[in-house]
XYZ file of C-alpha atoms in Angstrom:
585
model
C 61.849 132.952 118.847
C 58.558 134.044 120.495
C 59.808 133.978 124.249
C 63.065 135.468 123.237
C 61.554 138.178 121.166
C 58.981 139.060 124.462
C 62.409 139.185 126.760
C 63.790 141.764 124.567
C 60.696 144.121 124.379
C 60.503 143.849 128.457
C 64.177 144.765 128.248
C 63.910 147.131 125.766
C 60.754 148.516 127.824
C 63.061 148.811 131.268
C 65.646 150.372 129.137
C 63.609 153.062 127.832
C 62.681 153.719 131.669
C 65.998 153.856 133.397
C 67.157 156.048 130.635
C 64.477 158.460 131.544
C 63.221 157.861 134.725
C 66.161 156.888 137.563
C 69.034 158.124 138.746
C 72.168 158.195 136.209
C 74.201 156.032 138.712
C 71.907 153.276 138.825
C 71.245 153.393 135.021
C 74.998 152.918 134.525
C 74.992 149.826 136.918
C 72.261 148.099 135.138
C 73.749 149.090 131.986
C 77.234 147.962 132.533
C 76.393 144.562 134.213
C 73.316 143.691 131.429
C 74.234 140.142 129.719
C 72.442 141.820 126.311
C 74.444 143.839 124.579
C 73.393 147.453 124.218
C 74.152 150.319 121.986
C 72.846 153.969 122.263
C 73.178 156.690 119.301
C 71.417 160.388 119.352
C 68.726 161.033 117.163
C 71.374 160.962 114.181
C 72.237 157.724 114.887
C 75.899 158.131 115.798
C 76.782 156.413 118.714
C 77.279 157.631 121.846
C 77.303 155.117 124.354
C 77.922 150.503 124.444
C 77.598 148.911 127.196
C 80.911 145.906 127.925
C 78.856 143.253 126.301
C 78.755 145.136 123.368
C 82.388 145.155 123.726
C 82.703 141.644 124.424
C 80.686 140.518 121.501
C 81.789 142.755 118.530
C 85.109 143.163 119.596
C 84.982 146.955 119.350
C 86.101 149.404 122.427
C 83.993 152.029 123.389
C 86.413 154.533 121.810
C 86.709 152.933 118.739
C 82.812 152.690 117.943
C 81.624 156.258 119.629
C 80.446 159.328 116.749
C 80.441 156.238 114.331
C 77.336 155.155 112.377
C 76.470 151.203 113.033
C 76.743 150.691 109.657
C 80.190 149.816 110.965
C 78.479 146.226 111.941
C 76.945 145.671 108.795
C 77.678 142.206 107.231
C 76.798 142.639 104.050
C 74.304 139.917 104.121
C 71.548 142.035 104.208
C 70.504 144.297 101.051
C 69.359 147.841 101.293
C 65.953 147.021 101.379
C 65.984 144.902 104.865
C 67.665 148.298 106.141
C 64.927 150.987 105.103
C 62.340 148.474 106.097
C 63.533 148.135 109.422
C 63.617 151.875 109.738
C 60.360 152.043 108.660
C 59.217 150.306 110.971
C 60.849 152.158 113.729
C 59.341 155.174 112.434
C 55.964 154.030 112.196
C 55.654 152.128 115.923
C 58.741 152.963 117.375
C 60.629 149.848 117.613
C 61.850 146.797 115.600
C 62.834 143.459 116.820
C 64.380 140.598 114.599
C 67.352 138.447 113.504
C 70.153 139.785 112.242
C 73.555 139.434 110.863
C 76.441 141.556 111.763
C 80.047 141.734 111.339
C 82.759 141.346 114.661
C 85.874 143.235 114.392
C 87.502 140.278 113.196
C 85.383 139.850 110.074
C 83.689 137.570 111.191
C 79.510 137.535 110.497
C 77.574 136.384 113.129
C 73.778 136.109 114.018
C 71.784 138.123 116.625
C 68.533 138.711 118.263
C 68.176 143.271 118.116
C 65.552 144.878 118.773
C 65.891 148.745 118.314
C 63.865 151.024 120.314
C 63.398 154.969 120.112
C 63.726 156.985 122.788
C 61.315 160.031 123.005
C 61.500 163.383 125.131
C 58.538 164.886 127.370
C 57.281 166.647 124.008
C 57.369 163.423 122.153
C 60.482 164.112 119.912
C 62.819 161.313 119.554
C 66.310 162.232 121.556
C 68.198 158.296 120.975
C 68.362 155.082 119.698
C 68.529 151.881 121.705
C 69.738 148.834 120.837
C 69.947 145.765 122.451
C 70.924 142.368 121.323
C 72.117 138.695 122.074
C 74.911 136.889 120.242
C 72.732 134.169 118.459
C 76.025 131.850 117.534
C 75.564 129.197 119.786
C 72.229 128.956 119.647
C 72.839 128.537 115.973
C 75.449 125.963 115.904
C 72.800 123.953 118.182
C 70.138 124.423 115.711
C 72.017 123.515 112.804
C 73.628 120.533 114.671
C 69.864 119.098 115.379
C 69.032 120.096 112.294
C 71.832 117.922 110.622
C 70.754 114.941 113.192
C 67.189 115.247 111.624
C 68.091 115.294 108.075
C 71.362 113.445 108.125
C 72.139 109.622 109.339
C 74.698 109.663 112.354
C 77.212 107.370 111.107
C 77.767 107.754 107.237
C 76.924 111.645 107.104
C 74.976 111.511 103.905
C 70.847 111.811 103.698
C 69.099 109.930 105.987
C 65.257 107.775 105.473
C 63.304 111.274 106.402
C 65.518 113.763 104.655
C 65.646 111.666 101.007
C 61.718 110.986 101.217
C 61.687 114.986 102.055
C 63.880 115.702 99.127
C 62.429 112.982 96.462
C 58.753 114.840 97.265
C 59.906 117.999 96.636
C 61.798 117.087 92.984
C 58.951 115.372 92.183
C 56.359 118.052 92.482
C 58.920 120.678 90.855
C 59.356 118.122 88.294
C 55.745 117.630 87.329
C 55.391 121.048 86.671
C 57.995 121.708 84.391
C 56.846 121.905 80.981
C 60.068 119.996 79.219
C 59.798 116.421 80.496
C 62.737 114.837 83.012
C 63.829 111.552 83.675
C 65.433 110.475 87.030
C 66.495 107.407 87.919
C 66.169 105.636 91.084
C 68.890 102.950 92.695
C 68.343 100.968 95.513
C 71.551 99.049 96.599
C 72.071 96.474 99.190
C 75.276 94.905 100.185
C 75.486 91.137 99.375
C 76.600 89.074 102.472
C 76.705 92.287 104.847
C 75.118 90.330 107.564
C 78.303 87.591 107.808
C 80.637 90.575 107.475
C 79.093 91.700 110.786
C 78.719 88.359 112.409
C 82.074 86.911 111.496
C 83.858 90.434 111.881
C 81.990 92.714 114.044
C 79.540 95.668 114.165
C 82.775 97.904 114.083
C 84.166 96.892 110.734
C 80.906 97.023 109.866
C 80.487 100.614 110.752
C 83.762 101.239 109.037
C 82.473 99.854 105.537
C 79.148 101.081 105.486
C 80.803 104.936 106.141
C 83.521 103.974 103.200
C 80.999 102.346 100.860
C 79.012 105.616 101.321
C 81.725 107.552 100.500
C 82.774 105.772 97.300
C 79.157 106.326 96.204
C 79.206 110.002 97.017
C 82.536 110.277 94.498
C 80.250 109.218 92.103
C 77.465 111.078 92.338
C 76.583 115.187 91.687
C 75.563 118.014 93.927
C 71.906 118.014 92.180
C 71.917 114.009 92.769
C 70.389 112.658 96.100
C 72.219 109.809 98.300
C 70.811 108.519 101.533
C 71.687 105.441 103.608
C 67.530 103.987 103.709
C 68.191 101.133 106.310
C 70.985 98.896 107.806
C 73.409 98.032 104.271
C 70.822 99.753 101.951
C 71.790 102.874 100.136
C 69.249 104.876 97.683
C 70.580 106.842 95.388
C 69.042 109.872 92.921
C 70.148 110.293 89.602
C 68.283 113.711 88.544
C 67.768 114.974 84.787
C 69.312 112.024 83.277
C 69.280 112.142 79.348
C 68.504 108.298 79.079
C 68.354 104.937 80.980
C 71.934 104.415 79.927
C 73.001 106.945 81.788
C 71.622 105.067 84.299
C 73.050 101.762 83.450
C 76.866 102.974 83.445
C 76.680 104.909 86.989
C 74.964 101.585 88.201
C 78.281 99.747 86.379
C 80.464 101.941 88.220
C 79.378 101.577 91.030
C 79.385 97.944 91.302
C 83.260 98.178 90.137
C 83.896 100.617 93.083
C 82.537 98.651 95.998
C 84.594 95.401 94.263
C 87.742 97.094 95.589
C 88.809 95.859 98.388
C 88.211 97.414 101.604
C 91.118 97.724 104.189
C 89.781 97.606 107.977
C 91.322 96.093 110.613
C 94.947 95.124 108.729
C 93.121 92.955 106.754
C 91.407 93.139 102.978
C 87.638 92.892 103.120
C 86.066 92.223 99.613
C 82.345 93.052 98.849
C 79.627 93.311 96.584
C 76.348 95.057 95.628
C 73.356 94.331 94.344
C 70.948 97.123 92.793
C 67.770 98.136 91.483
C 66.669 100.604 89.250
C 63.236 102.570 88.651
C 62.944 105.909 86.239
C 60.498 108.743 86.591
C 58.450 108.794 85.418
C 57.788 106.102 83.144
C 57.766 103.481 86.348
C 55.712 105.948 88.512
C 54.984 109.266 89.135
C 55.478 109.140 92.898
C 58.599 108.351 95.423
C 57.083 105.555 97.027
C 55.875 103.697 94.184
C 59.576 104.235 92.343
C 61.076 102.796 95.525
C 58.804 99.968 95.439
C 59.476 99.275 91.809
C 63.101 99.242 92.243
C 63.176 97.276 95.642
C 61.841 94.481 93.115
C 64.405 94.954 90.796
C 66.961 94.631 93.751
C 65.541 91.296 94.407
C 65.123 90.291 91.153
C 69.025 91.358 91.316
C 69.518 89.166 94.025
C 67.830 86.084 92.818
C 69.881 86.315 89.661
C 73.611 85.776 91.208
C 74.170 89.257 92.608
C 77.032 92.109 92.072
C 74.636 93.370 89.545
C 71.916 95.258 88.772
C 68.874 95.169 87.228
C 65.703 97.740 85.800
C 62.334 97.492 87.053
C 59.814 95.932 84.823
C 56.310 95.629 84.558
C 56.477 91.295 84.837
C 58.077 91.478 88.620
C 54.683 92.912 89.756
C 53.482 89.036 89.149
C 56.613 88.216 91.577
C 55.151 89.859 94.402
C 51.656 87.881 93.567
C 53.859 84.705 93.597
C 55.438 85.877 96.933
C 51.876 85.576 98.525
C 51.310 82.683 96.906
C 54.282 81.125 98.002
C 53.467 82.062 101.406
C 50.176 80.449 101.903
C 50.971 77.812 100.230
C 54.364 76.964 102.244
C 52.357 77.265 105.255
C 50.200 74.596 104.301
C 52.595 72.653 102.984
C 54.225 72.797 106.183
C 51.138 72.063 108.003
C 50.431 69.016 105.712
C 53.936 67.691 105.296
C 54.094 67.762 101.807
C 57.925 67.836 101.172
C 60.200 64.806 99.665
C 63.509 64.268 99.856
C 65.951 63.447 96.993
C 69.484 61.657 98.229
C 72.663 62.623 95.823
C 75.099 59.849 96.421
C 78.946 60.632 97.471
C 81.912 58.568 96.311
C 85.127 57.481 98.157
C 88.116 58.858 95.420
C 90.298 55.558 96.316
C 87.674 52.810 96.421
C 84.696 53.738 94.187
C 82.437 52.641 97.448
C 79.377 55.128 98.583
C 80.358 56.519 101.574
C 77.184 58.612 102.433
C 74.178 60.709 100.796
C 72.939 64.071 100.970
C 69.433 64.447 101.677
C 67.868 67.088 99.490
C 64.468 68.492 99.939
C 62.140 68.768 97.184
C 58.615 70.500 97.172
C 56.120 70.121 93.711
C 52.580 72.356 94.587
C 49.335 71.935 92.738
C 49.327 75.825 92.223
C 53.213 76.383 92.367
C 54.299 73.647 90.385
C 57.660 72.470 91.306
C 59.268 75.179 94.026
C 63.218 75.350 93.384
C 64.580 74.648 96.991
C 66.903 78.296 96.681
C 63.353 80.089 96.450
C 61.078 78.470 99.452
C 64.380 77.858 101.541
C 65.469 81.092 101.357
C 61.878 82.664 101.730
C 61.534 79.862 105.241
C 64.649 81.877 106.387
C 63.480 85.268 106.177
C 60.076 84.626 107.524
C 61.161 82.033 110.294
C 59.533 78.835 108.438
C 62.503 77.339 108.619
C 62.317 75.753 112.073
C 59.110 73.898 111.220
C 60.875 72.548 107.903
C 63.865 71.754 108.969
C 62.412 69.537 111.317
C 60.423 67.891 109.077
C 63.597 67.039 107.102
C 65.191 65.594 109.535
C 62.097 63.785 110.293
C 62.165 62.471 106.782
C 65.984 61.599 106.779
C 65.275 59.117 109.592
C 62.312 57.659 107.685
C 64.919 57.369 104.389
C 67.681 55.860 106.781
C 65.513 53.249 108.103
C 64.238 52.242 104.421
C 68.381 52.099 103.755
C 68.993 50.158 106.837
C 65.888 47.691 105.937
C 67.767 47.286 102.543
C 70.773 46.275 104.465
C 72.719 49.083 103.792
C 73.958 49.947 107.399
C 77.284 52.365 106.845
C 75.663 54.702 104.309
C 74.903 58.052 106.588
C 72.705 60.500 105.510
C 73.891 64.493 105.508
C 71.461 67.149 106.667
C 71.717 70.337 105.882
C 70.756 72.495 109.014
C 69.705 76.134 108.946
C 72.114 78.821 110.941
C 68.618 80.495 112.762
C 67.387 76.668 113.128
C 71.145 75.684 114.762
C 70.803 78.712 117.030
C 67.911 77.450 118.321
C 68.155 77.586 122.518
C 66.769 73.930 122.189
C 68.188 73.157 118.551
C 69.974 69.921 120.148
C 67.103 68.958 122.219
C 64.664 68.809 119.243
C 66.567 66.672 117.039
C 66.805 64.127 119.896
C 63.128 64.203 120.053
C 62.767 62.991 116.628
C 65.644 60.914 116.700
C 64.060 58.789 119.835
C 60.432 59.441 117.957
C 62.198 57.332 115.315
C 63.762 54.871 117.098
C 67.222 55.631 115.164
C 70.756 56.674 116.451
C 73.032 59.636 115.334
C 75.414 57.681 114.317
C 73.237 57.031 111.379
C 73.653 60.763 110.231
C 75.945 63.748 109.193
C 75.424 67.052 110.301
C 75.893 70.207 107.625
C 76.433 73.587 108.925
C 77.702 76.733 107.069
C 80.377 79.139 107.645
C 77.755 81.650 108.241
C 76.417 79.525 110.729
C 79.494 78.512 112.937
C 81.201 81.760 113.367
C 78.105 83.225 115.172
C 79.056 83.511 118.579
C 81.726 80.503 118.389
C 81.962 80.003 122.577
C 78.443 78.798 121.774
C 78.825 76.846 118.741
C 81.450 74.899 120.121
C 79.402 73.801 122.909
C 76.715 72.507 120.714
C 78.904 70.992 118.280
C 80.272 69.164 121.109
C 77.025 68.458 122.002
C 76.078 67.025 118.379
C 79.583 64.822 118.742
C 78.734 63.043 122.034
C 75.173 62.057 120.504
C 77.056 60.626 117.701
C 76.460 62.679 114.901
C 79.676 63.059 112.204
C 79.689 66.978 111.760
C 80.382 69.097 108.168
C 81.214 72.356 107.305
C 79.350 73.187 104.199
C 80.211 75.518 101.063
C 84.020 76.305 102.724
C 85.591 79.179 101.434
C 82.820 81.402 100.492
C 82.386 82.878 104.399
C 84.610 85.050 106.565
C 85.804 82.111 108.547
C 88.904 82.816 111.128
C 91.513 79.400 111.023
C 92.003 79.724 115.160
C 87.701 79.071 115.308
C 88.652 76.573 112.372
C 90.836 74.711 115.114
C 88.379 74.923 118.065
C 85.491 73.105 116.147
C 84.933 69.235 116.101
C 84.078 69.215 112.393
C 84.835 65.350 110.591
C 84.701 67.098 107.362
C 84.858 70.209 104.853
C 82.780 70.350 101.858
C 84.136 72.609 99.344
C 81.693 74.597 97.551
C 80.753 74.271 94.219
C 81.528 77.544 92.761
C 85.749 76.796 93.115
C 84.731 73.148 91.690
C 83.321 74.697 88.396
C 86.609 76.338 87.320
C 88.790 73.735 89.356
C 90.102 72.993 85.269
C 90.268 76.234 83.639
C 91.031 78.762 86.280
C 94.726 78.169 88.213
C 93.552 80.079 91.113
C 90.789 78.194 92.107
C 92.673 74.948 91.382
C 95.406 76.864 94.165
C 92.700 77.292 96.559
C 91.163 73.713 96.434
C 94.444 72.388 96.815
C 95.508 74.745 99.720
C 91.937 73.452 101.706
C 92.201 69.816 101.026
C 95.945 70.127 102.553
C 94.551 72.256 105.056
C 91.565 69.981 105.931
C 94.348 66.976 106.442
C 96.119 68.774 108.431
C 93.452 69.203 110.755
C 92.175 65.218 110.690
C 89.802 66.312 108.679
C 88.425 64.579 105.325
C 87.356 66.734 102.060
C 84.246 66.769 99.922
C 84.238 67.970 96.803
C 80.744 68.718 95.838
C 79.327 69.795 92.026
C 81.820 67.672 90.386
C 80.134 67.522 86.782
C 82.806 65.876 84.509
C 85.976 63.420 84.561
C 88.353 65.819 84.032
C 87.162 67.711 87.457
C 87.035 64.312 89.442
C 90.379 63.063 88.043
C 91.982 66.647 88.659
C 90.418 65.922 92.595
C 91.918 62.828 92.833
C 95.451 64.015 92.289
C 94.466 66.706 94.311
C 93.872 64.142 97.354
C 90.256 64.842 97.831
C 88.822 61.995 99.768
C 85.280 62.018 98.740
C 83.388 63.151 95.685
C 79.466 64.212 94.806
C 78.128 65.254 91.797
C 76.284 64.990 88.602
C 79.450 62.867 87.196
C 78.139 60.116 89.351
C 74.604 60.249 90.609
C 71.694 63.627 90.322
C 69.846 63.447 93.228
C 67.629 60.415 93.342
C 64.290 59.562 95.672
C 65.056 56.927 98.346
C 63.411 53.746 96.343
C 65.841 54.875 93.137
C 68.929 55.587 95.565
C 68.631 51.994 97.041
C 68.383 50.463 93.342
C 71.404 53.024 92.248
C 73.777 51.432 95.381
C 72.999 47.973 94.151
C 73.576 48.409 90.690
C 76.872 50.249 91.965
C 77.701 47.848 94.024
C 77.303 44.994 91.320
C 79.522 47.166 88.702
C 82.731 47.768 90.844
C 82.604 44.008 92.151
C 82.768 43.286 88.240
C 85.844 45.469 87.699
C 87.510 44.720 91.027
């Protein structure tokens, strides 16, 4: 307000002047034209004299505000005190300048820049009062709209990164001076599967449920409680002066049950989850970043543990992160060294018993790591971009395995690869697995293709073309784990795929549970209907692989029949297969 409060003591300078100084026509030119508005009392401070601005302003006529105090502006926002201060002032210098609130005609308060001058005689004694202000509302409604920008984030309205750090500091250090102790508990949520919501969708659904989700959470939550949208699908939320974790343990509970509801976008149903974790101050830390820390590693603790839930921090996930670095040096040697197997899991033709193909598995046992689950270093290749390096190693691998098969005499057994969605969108994805497949001396035809949903229904003008691609080189083509993405039917059509795999997680239940047994029906006729043949993979007992048969499933893999085996054991597995159904044929 610096330059504006100089403008006003020039004009309030100038004023003084032409009131005492120049002609009476000129003063009432000036004075009627000035953008400011201006108000003159006597020295009793009853007005005499506004200038149209004035008018235009406070919504008062001349005639309506003249002999009146300007108490008739007063907003009642200011106590007596402000008042006799600013008087004060006047008295003592002769002038006060500041922000103010006044009252239109209309009742409405509004903001404004006075400053108040007094005007003196030749003998020093003080004949008027001169005020002259600016309508601050505008200026206002811009400040408070940048304001919002800083604090708030643009597209779901609630706290944004800044504004919760800002607010977490500050309850903190109020916090840790109280002398009755508080506990506040800490969420950090993240959306399970946003990212194919967005891919398979659009960024403008997405929009729509990140706004929604954030507005579910806000019907949960207090006006002394904190919610911000931290980054992308991650929410962190604030539970202040909580009696005990359990308190924390229900809101977590309902919010998990709030975000199941479906979402409606589009004129369809969109159905999501959440994954969360949970720190408490102060007994995981004293200090925001460290609880944010704390419960990001409960989040992906969350994560790793089957999602839509939620989990506390505690003190064993610090040996996680340890692990984490570990696991990255480590990888990158093994990498670097080529220190991965693979394991081959055998699958079944439903109407003749013969072994139609294998699925090549990797597998990964470390001197310091001990044997790496494939869901932990896989996932951890994706995220860092390891996985190009590995995948091609695997497939490197699989043509080593299919020329120990075709040495064995086993010609018509094709091995399935699993390929990675950011390894498939790859500019020269196709181009590298011809490299190893001439490096190898082996054809395509040798091998099956696995690709995801997720994978697929990223930019599908492209996917088709590389599909196509895959096709001409020979290469059968799978989509893997169908039914747990976002997949669109009409992309369904365009694709050259030989064959769906359903997942494993409608398998489980296939027995038990009528709806899944409804849905792996409805994609096996589906799949037919489209040429294409069916997988069921996870099959674990005979009651799921005789279920699959009158089903019509066309292939089957699983523990019933074969765990994964290493290449020498597969080979001795197909003969002793082979030997047994020649016996009962």
């Amino acid at each position: 307000m610096k330059n504006l409060s100089e403008t006003f003591t020039n004009l309030a300078t100038v004023q003084e002047q032409l009131l005492t100084q120049y002609p009476d026509n000129l003063v009432v030119k000036i004075f009627e034209n000035i953008a400011e508005g201006v108000m003159i009392t006597d020295k009793n401070k009853r007005i005499v004299k506004v200038n149209a601005a004035f008018e235009f302003v406070t919504g008062y006529k001349k005639e309506e505000v003249t002999g009146k105090s300007p108490g008739i502006l007063h907003s009642g926002i200011h106590q007596l005190p402000f008042y006799l201060k600013m008087w004060e002032e006047i008295d003592k210098i002769g002038m006060w300048q500041g922000e103010i609130w006044n009252r239109r005609k209309t009742g409405d308060v509004y903001p404004e820049w006075l400053t108040i001058t007094a005007i003196k005689n030749d003998f020093g004694e003080i004949t008027n009062y001169c005020g002259i202000f600016t309508d601050l509302s505008e200026r206002k409604i811009v400040e408070d709209e940048l304001e919002k920008r800083t604090l708030l984030d643009t597209l779901t309205d609630v706290c944004n990164r800044f504004s919760y750090l800002e607010r977490m500091n500050a309850l903190l250090e109020s916090s840790a001076e109280m002398t009755q102790p508080v506990q506040h508990a800490v969420f950090l949520l993240n959306l399970d599967r946003f990212k194919q919501i967005n891919d398979t969708l659009g960024h403008t659904i997405g929009d729509q449920l990140l706004v929604e989700v954030s507005q579910r959470i806000k019907g949960l939550i207090k006006n002394k409680d904190i919610l911000a949208r931290y980054s992308g699908d991650e929410f962190v939320v604030t539970l202040t002066n909580i009696v005990h974790p359990r308190e924390a343990a229900k809101f977590a509970e309902q919010v998990i049950r709030v975000i199941e509801q479906p979402f409606k976008a589009a004129n369809q149903e969109i159905f999501i989850s959440t994954s969360m974790g949970i720190s408490i101050y102060p007994e995981d830390s004293m200090k925001t970043e460290e609880l944010l820390n704390r419960a990001d590693k409960a989040l992906t603790y969350s994560k790793d543990n089957g999602r839509n839930c939620f989990s506390f921090y505690f003190d064993e996930l610090n040996t996680d992160s340890k692990r984490v670095l570990l696991l990255d040096s480590e990888l990158r040697k093994a990498i670097e060294n080529r220190e991965f197997t693979l394991a081959y899991q055998p699958k079944i033709c439903v109407k003749t018993k013969k072994i139609v193909g294998v699925e090549a598995l990797v597998r990964w046992t470390n001197d310091k790591l001990g044997f790496v689950s494939p869901v932990e270093f896989i996932e951890y290749a994706e995220e860092t971009g390891l996985i190009i390096p590995l995948s091609e190693i695997i497939f490197d691998l699989a043509c080593q395995g299919n020329m120990k098969l075709l040495n064995a005499g086993y010609s018509k057994i094709p091995i399935a690869i699993n390929v990675s969605s950011i390894h498939f969108h790859q500019q020269n994805f196709v181009e590298s697995i011809q490299t190893i497949l001439e490096k190898n001396n082996t054809s395509a035809l040798n091998f099956e293709i696995e690709v995801t949903e997720r994978t697929v229904m990223n930019s599908a003008s492209e996917t088709v073309n590389k599909l196509v691609k895959l096709k001409l080189l020979g290469f059968k083509l799978s989509m893997d784990d169908f039914g747990t993405g976002y997949s669109s039917l009409s992309y369904l059509v365009k694709f050259p795929l030989d064959v769906l795999k359903i997942d494993r997680s409608f398998i489980q239940q296939i027995c038990i549970l009528a709806d899944k047994q409804a849905i792996v029906d409805a994609i096996i006729q589906m799949a037919h209907r489209l040429n294409m043949q069916v997988v069921a993979e996870g099959v674990e007992n005979k009651q799921q692989a005789a279920l699959l048969k009158e089903l019509g499933c066309d292939f089957i893999q699983g523990y019933y029949y074969s765990k994964p085996l290493p290449m020498d054991e597969l080979i001795e597995f197909i003969q002793f297969w082979e030997i047994d159904h020649q016996e009962r044929v």
